[in-house]
mmCIF file of C-alpha atoms and ligand atoms in Angstrom:
data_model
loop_
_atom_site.group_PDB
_atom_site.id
_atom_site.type_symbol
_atom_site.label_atom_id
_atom_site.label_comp_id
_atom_site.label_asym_id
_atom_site.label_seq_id
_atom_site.Cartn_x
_atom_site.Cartn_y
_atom_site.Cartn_z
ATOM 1 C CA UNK A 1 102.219 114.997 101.582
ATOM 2 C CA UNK A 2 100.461 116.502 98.982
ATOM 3 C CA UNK A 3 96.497 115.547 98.269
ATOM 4 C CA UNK A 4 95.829 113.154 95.733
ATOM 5 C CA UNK A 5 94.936 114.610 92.535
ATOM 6 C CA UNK A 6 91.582 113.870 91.267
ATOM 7 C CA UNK A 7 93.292 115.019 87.615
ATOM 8 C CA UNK A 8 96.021 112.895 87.321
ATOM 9 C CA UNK A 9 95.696 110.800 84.517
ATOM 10 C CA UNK A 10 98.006 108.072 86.496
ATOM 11 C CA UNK A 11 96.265 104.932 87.631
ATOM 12 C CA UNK A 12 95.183 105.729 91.453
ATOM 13 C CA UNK A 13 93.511 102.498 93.840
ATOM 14 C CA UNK A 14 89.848 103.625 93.321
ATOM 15 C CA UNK A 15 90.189 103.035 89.451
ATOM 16 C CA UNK A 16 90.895 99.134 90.401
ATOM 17 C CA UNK A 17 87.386 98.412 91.446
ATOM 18 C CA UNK A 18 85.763 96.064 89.411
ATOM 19 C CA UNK A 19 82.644 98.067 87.970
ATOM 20 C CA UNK A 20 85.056 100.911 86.847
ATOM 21 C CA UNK A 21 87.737 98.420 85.507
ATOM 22 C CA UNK A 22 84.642 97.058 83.497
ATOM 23 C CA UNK A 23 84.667 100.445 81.630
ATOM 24 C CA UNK A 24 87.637 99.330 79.750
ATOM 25 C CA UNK A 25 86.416 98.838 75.679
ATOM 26 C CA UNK A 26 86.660 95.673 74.685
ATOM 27 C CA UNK A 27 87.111 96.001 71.049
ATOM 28 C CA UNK A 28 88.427 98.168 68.806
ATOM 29 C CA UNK A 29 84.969 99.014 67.267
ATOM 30 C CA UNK A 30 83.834 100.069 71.271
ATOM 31 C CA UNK A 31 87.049 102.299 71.324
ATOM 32 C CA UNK A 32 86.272 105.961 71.169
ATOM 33 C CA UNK A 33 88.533 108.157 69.455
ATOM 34 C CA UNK A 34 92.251 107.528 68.646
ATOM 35 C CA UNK A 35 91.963 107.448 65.007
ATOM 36 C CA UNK A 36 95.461 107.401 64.001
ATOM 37 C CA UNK A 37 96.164 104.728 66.143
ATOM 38 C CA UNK A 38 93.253 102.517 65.932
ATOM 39 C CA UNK A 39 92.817 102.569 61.666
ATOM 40 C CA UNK A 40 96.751 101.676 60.979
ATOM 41 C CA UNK A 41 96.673 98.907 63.969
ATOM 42 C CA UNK A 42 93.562 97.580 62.693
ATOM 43 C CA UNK A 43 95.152 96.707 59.594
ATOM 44 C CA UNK A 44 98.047 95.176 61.015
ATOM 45 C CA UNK A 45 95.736 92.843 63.287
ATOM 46 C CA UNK A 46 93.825 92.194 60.195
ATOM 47 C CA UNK A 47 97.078 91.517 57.774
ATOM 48 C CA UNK A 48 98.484 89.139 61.368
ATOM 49 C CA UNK A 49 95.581 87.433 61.526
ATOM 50 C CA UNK A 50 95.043 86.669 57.860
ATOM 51 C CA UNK A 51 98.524 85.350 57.333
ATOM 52 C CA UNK A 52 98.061 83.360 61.113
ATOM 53 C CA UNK A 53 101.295 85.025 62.247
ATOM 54 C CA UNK A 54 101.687 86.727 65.880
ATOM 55 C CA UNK A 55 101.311 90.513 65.463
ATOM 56 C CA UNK A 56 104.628 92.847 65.259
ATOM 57 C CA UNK A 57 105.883 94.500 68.623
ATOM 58 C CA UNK A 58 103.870 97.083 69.237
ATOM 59 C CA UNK A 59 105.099 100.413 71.048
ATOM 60 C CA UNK A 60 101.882 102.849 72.587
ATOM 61 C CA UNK A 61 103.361 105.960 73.703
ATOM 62 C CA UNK A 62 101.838 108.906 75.600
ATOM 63 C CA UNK A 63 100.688 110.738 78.913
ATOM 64 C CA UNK A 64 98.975 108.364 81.181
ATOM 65 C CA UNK A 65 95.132 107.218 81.183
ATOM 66 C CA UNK A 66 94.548 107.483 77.256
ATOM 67 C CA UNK A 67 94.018 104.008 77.077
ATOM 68 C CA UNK A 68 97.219 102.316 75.971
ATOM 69 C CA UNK A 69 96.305 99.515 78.579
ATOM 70 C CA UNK A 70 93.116 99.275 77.254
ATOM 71 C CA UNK A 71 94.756 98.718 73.906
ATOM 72 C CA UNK A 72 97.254 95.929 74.805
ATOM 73 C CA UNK A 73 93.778 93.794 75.931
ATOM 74 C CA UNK A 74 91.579 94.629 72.863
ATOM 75 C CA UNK A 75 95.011 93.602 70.886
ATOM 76 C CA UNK A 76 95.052 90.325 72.760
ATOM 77 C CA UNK A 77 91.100 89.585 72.663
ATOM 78 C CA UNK A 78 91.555 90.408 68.896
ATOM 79 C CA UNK A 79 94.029 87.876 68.759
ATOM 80 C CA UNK A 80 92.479 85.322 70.802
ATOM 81 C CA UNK A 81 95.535 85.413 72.973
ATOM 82 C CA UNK A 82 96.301 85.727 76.378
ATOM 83 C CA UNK A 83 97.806 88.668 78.054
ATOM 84 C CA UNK A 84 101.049 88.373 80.544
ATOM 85 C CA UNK A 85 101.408 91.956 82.063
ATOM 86 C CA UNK A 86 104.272 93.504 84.157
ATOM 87 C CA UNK A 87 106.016 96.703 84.411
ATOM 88 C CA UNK A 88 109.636 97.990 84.025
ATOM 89 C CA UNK A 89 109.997 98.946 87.442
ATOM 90 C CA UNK A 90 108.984 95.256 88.797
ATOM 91 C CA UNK A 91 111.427 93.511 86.556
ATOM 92 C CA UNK A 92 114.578 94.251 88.456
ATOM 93 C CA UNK A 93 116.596 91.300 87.767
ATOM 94 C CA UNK A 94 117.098 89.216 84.593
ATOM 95 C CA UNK A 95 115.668 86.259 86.278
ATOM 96 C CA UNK A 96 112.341 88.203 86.794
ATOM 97 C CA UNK A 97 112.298 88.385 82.782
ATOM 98 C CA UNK A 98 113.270 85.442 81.992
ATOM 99 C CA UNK A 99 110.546 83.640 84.055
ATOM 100 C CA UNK A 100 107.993 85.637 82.287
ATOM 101 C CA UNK A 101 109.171 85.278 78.713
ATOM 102 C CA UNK A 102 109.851 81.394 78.936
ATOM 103 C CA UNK A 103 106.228 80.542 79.934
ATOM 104 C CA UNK A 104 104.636 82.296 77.431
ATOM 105 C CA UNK A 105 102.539 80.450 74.812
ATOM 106 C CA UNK A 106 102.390 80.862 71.558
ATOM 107 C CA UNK A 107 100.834 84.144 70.014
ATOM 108 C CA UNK A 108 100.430 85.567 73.924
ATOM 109 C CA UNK A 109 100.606 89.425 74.457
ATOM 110 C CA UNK A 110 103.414 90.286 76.858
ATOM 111 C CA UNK A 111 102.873 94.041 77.886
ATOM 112 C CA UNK A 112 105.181 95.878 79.605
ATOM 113 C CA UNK A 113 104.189 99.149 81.351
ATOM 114 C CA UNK A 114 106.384 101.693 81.229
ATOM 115 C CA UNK A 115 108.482 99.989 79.426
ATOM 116 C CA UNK A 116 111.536 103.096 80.100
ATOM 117 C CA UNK A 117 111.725 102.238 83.255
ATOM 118 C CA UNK A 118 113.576 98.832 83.050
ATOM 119 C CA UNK A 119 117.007 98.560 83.805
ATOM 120 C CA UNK A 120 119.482 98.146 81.492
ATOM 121 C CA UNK A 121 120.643 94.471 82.629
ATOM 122 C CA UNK A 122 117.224 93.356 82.369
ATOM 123 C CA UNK A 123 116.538 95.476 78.924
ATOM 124 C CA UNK A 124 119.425 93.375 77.107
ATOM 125 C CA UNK A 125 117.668 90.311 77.311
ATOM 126 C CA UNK A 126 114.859 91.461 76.005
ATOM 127 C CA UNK A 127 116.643 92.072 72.414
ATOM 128 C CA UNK A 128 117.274 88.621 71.186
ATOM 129 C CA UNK A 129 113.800 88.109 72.647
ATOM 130 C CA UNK A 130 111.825 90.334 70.493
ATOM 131 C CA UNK A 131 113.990 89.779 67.450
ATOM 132 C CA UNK A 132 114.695 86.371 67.503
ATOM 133 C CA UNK A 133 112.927 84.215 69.801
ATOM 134 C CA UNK A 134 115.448 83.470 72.530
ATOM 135 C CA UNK A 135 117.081 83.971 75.385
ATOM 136 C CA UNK A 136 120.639 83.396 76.366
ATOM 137 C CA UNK A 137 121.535 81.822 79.239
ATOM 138 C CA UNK A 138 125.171 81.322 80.572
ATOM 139 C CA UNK A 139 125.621 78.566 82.973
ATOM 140 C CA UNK A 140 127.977 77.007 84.656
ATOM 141 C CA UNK A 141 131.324 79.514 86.089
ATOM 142 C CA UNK A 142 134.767 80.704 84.817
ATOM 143 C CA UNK A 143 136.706 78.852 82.429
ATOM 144 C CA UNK A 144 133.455 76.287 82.113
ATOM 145 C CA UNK A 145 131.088 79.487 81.657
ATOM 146 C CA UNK A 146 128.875 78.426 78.385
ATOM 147 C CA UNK A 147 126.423 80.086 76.732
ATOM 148 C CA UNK A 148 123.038 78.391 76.017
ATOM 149 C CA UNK A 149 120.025 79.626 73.913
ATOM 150 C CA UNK A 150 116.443 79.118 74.867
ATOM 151 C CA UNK A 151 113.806 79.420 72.327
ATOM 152 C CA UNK A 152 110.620 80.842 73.328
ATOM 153 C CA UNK A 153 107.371 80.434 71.814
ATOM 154 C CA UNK A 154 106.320 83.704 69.574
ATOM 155 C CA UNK A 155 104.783 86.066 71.122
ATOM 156 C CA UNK A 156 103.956 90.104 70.913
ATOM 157 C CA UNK A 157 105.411 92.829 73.095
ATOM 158 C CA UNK A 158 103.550 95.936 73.557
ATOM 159 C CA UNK A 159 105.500 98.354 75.075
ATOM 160 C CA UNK A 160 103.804 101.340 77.083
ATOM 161 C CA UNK A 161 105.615 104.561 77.747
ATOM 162 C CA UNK A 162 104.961 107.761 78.870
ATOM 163 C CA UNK A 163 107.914 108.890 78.155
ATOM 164 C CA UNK A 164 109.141 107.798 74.696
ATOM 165 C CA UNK A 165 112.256 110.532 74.845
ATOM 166 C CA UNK A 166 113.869 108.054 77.581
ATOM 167 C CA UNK A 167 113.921 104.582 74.728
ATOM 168 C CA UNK A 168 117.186 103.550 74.381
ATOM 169 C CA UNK A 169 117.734 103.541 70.514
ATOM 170 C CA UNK A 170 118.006 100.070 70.254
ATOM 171 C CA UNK A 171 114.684 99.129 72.215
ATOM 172 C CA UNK A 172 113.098 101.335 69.891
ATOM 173 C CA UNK A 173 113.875 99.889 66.639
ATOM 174 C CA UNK A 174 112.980 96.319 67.893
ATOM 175 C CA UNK A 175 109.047 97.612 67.880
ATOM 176 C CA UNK A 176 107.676 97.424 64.396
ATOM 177 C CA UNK A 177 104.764 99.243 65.045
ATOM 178 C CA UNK A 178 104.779 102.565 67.157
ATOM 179 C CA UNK A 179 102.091 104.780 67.734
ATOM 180 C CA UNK A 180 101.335 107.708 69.596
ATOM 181 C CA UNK A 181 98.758 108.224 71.720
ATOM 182 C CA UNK A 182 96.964 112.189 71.634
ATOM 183 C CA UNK A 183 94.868 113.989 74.273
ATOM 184 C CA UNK A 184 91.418 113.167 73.269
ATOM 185 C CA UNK A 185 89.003 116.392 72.293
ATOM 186 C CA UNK A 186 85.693 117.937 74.248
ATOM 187 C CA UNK A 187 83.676 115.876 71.842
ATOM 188 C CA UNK A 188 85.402 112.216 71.963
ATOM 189 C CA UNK A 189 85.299 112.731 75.760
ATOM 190 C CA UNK A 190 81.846 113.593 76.129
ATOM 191 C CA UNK A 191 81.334 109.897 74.236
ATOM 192 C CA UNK A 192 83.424 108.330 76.555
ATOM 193 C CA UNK A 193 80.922 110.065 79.838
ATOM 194 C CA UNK A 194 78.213 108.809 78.224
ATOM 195 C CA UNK A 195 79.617 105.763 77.026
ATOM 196 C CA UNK A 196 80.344 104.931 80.991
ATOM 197 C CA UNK A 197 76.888 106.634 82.382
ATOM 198 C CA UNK A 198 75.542 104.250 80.678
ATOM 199 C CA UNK A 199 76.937 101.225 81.505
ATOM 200 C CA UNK A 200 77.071 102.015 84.645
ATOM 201 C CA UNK A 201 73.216 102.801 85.124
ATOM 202 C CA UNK A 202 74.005 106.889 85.725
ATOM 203 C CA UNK A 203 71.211 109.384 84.350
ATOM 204 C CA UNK A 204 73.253 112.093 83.269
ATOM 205 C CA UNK A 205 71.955 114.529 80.499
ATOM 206 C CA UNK A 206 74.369 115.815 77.706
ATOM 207 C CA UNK A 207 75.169 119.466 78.926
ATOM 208 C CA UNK A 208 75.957 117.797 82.750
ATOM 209 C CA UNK A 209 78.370 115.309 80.372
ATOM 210 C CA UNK A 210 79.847 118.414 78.815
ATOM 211 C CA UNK A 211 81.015 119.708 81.862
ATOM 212 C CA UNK A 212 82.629 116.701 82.728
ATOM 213 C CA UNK A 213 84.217 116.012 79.431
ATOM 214 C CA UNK A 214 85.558 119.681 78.879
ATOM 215 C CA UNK A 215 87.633 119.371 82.453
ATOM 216 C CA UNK A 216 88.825 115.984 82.119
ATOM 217 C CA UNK A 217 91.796 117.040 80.717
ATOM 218 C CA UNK A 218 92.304 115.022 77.533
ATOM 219 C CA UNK A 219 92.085 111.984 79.568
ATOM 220 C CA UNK A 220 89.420 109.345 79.515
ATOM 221 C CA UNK A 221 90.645 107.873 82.782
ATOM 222 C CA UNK A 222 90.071 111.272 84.222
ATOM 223 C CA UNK A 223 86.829 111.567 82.559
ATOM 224 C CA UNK A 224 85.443 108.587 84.448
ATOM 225 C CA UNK A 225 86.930 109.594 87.917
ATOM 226 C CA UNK A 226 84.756 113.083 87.492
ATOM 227 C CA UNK A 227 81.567 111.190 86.576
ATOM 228 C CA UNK A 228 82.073 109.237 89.841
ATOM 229 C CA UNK A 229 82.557 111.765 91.845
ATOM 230 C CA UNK A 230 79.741 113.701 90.158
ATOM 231 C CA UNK A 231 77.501 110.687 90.939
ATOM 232 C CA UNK A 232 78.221 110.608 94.462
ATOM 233 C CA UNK A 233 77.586 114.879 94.684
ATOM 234 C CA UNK A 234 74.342 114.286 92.941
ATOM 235 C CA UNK A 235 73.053 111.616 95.200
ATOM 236 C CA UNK A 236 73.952 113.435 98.508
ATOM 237 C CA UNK A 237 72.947 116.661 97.450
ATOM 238 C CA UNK A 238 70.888 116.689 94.575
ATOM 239 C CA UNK A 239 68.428 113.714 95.088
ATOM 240 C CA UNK A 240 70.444 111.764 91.950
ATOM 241 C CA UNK A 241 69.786 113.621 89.645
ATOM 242 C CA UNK A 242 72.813 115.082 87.414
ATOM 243 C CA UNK A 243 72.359 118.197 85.902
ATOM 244 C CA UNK A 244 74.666 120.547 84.225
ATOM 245 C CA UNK A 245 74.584 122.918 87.916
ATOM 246 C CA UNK A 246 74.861 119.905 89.641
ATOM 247 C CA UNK A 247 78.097 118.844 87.768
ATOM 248 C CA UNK A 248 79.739 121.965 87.998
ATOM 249 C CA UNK A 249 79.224 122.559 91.743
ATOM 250 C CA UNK A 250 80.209 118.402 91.916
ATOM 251 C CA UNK A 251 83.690 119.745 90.310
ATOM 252 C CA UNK A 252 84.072 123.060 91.710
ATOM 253 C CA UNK A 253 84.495 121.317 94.832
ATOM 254 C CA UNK A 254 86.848 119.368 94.073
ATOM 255 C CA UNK A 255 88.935 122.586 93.569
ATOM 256 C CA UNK A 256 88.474 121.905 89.261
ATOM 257 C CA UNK A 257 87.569 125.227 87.687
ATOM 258 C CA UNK A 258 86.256 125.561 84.191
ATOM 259 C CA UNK A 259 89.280 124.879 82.014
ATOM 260 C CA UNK A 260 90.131 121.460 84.629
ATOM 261 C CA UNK A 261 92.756 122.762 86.191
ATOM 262 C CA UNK A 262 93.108 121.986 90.064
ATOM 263 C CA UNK A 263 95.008 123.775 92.564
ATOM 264 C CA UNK A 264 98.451 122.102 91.932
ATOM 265 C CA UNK A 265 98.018 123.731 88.504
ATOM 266 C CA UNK A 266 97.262 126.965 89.873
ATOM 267 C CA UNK A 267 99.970 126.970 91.871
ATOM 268 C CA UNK A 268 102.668 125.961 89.280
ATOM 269 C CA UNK A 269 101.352 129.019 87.283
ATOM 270 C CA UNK A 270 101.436 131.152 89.986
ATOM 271 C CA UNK A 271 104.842 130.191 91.097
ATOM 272 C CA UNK A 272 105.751 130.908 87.975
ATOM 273 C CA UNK A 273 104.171 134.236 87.759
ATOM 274 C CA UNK A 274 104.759 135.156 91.497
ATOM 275 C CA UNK A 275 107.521 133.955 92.642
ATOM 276 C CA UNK A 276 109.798 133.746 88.565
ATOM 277 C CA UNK A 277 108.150 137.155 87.028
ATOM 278 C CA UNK A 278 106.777 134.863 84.578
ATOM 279 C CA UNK A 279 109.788 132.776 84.210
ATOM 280 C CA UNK A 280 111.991 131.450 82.643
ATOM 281 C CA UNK A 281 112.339 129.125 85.518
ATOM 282 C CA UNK A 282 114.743 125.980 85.824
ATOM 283 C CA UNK A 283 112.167 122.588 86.579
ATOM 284 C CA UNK A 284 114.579 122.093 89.998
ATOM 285 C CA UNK A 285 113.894 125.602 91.287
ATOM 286 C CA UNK A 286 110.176 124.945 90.578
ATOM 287 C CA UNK A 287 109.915 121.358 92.126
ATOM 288 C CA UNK A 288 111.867 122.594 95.038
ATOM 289 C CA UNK A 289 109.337 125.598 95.602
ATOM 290 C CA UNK A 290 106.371 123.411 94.798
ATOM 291 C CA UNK A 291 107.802 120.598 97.425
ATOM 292 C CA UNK A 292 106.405 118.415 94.470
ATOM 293 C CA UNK A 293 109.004 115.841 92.233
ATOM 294 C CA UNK A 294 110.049 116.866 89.109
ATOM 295 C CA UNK A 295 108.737 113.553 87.750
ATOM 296 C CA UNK A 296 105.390 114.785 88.943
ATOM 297 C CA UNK A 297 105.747 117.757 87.520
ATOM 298 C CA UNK A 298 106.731 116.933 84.161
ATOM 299 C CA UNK A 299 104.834 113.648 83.343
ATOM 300 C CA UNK A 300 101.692 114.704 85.358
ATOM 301 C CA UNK A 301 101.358 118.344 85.801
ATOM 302 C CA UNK A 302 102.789 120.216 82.497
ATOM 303 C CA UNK A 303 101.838 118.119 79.614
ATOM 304 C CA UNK A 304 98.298 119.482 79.746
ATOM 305 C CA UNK A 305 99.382 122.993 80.928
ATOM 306 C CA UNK A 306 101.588 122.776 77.893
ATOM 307 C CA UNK A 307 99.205 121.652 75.846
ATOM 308 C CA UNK A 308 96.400 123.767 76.185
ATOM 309 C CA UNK A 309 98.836 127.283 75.792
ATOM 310 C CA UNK A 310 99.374 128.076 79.724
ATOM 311 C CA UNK A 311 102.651 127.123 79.609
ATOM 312 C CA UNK A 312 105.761 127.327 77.263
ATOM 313 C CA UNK A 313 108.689 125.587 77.233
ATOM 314 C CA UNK A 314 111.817 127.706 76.196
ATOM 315 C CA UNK A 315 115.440 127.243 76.069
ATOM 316 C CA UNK A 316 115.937 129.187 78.980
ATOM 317 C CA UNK A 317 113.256 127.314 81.232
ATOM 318 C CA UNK A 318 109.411 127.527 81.748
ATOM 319 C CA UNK A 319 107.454 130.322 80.920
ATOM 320 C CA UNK A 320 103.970 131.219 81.735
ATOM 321 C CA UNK A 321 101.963 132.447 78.728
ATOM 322 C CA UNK A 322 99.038 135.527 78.570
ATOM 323 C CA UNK A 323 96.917 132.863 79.082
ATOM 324 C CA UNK A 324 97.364 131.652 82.024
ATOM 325 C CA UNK A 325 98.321 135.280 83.458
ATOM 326 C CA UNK A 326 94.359 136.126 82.046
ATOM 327 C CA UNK A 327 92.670 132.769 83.138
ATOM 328 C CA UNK A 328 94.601 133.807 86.776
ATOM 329 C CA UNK A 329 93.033 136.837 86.639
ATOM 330 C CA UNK A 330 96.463 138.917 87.099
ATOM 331 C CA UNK A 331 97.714 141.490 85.065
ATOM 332 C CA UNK A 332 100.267 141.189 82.654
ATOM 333 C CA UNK A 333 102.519 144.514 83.009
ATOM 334 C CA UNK A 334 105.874 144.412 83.441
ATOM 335 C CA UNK A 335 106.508 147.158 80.588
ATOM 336 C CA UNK A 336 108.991 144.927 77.438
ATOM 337 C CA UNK A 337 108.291 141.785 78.815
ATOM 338 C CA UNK A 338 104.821 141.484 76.958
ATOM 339 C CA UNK A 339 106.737 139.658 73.704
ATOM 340 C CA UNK A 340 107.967 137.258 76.076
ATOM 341 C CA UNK A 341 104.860 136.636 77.552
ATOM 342 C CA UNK A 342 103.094 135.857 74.396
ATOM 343 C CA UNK A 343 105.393 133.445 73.250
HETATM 344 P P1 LIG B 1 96.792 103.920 80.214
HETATM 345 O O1 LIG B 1 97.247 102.506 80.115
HETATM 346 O O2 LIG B 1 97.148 104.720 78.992
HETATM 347 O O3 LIG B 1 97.227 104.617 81.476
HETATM 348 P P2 LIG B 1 94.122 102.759 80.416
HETATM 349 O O4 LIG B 1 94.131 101.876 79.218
HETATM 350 O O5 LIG B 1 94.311 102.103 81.733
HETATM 351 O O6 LIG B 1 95.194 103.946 80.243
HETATM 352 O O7 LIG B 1 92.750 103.583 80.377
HETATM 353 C C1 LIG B 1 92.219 104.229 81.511
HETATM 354 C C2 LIG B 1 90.710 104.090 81.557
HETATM 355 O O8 LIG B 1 90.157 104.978 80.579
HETATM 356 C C3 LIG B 1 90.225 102.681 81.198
HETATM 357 O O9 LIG B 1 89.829 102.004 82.339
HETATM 358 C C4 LIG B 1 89.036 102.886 80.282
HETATM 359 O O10 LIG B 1 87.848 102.707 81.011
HETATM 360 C C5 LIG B 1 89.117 104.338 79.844
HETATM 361 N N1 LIG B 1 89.433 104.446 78.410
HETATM 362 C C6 LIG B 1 90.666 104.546 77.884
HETATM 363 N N2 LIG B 1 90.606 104.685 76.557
HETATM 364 C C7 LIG B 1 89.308 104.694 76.223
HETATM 365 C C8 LIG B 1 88.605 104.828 74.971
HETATM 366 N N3 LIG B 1 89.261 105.006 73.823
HETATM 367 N N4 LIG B 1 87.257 104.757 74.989
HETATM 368 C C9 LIG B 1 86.602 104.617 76.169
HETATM 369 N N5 LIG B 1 87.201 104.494 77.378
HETATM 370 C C10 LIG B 1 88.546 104.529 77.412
#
């Protein structure tokens, strides 16, 4: 199996211990970056709370570790509420929703992790749920089958998706308020590093915190897994003391060079490059010559590449860009295919 990747913005057990869980902002005002997200929804709380009505379904959607879990608590601590959590893949039955939905109190925040995930038996009952309060129930068997309706207190779903594409239309429209989460920058990650040295009793100077924050890869989940393992480096090696050499030998080896890419990144590029002339290659072939899931290598793996210009996505398949062939240190020849590369 492959080696767990330091990189992945996905949840991994380490991040469950209790002084890194306490990293989590509390409040809005504690958040760092997010802007688009965190000025619209404060006025919503606001407007909810001013009128003493539960907040709209709310729908957070983006890669994994940019805080969307973070959110659904500072929602529910700005609400006073209490927060029921559970993910798509755990509800498999209707019975496993209905449990949850019918002991919820009045103005609780029911979150549902990826949220695309749940089946489509279980996904109908949530409909008359989020619009109108109930549940249906049928009871009883074949010409004495009845339908009852149970209503349930009001409450507010926030939905959390990586993968917003895979909504069903009619989940969608059921969330008044959707927002989209973005890859936070250099400078809003550096805040969170310090943000979390801090609380955590870490002496790190700003240049060592650059390091950290410029190959965390968007990801403020990330971000904190690099200061630990930074922290650990320093103490072993460095007498605890975490300067800007010590924090880039910390994360060189761990395999992350200077732009965070790891060696799972490397090697999709160089598949690409090696093995596809630069591509355009089909996601199967690649996952197959990886030995990694596609899953992985869509939700995890690309989304960065993609985003920082390694990687393009064309019609035709994957591509890698001049980039990546220059950050890889291999020439770009092949004489005509230089427009395609560029792309
Ligand atoms: P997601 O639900 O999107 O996978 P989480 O909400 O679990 O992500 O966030 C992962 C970790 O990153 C949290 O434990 C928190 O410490 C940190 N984090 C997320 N967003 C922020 C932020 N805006 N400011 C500071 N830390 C954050």
């Amino acid at each position: 199996m492959a080696r767990e990747r330091i990189l992945t913005g996905e949840s991994m057990p380490e991040d469950s211990d209790p002084t890194f869980t306490s990293l989590r902002p509390r409040s809005l005002e504690e958040y760092i970056g997010q802007q688009d997200v965190v000025r619209p929804l404060r006025i919503a709380l606001e407007a909810a709370r001013q009128r003493g009505e539960p907040l709209e379904h709310v729908l957070l959607h983006g890669p994994p570790g940019l805080g969307k879990t973070t959110l659904a608590h500072i929602i529910r601590h700005y609400l006073g509420a209490e927060v029921i959590a559970t993910s798509g893949p755990a509800l498999t039955r209707p019975g496993d929703l209905m449990g949850l939905l019918t002991n919820l109190k009045p103005g609780d925040v029911f979150f549902i992790d990826e949220i695309h995930r749940l089946a489509p038996a279980v996904e109908e009952y949530l409909y008359p749920a989020m619009e109108d309060f109930i549940v249906d129930f049928v009871v009883d068997k074949g010409a004495n089958a009845r339908m009852l309706n149970f209503k349930l207190h009001r409450f507010t779903l926030v939905g959390a998706t990586t993968m917003a594409g895979l909504l069903s239309a009619p989940l969608r429209d059921r969330f008044g308020l959707v927002y989209r989460m973005n890859y936070y920058s250099p400078a809003e990650l550096h805040a969170v590093v310090m943000r979390s040295a801090r609380l955590l009793g870490i002496a790190v100077g700003e240049d060592a915190a650059w390091e950290i924050a410029r190959r965390a890869r968007g990801t403020p989940r990330v971000a904190n897994r690099l200061l630990r393992r930074v922290r650990d480096y320093a103490q072993v090696e460095a007498a605890g003391v975490i300067t800007r050499e010590v924090a880039d030998a910390a994360l060189r080896l761990e395999g992350i060079d200077e732009m965070g890419l790891d060696a799972l990144d490397r090697a999709l590029l160089r598949t690409i490059i090696d093995v596809y002339q630069g591509g355009p290659v089909g996601i199967e072939a690649m996952a197959a010559t990886l030995n990694e899931s596609q899953s992985t290598l869509v939700e995890v793996v690309e989304p960065y590449l993609l985003q920082i210009g390694f990687l393009a996505r064309t019609p035709g398949g994957r591509k890698a860009t001049l980039a990546a062939y220059q950050h890889l240190h291999v020439p770009a020849t092949p004489p005509g295919d230089q427009r395609a590369l560029e792309m």
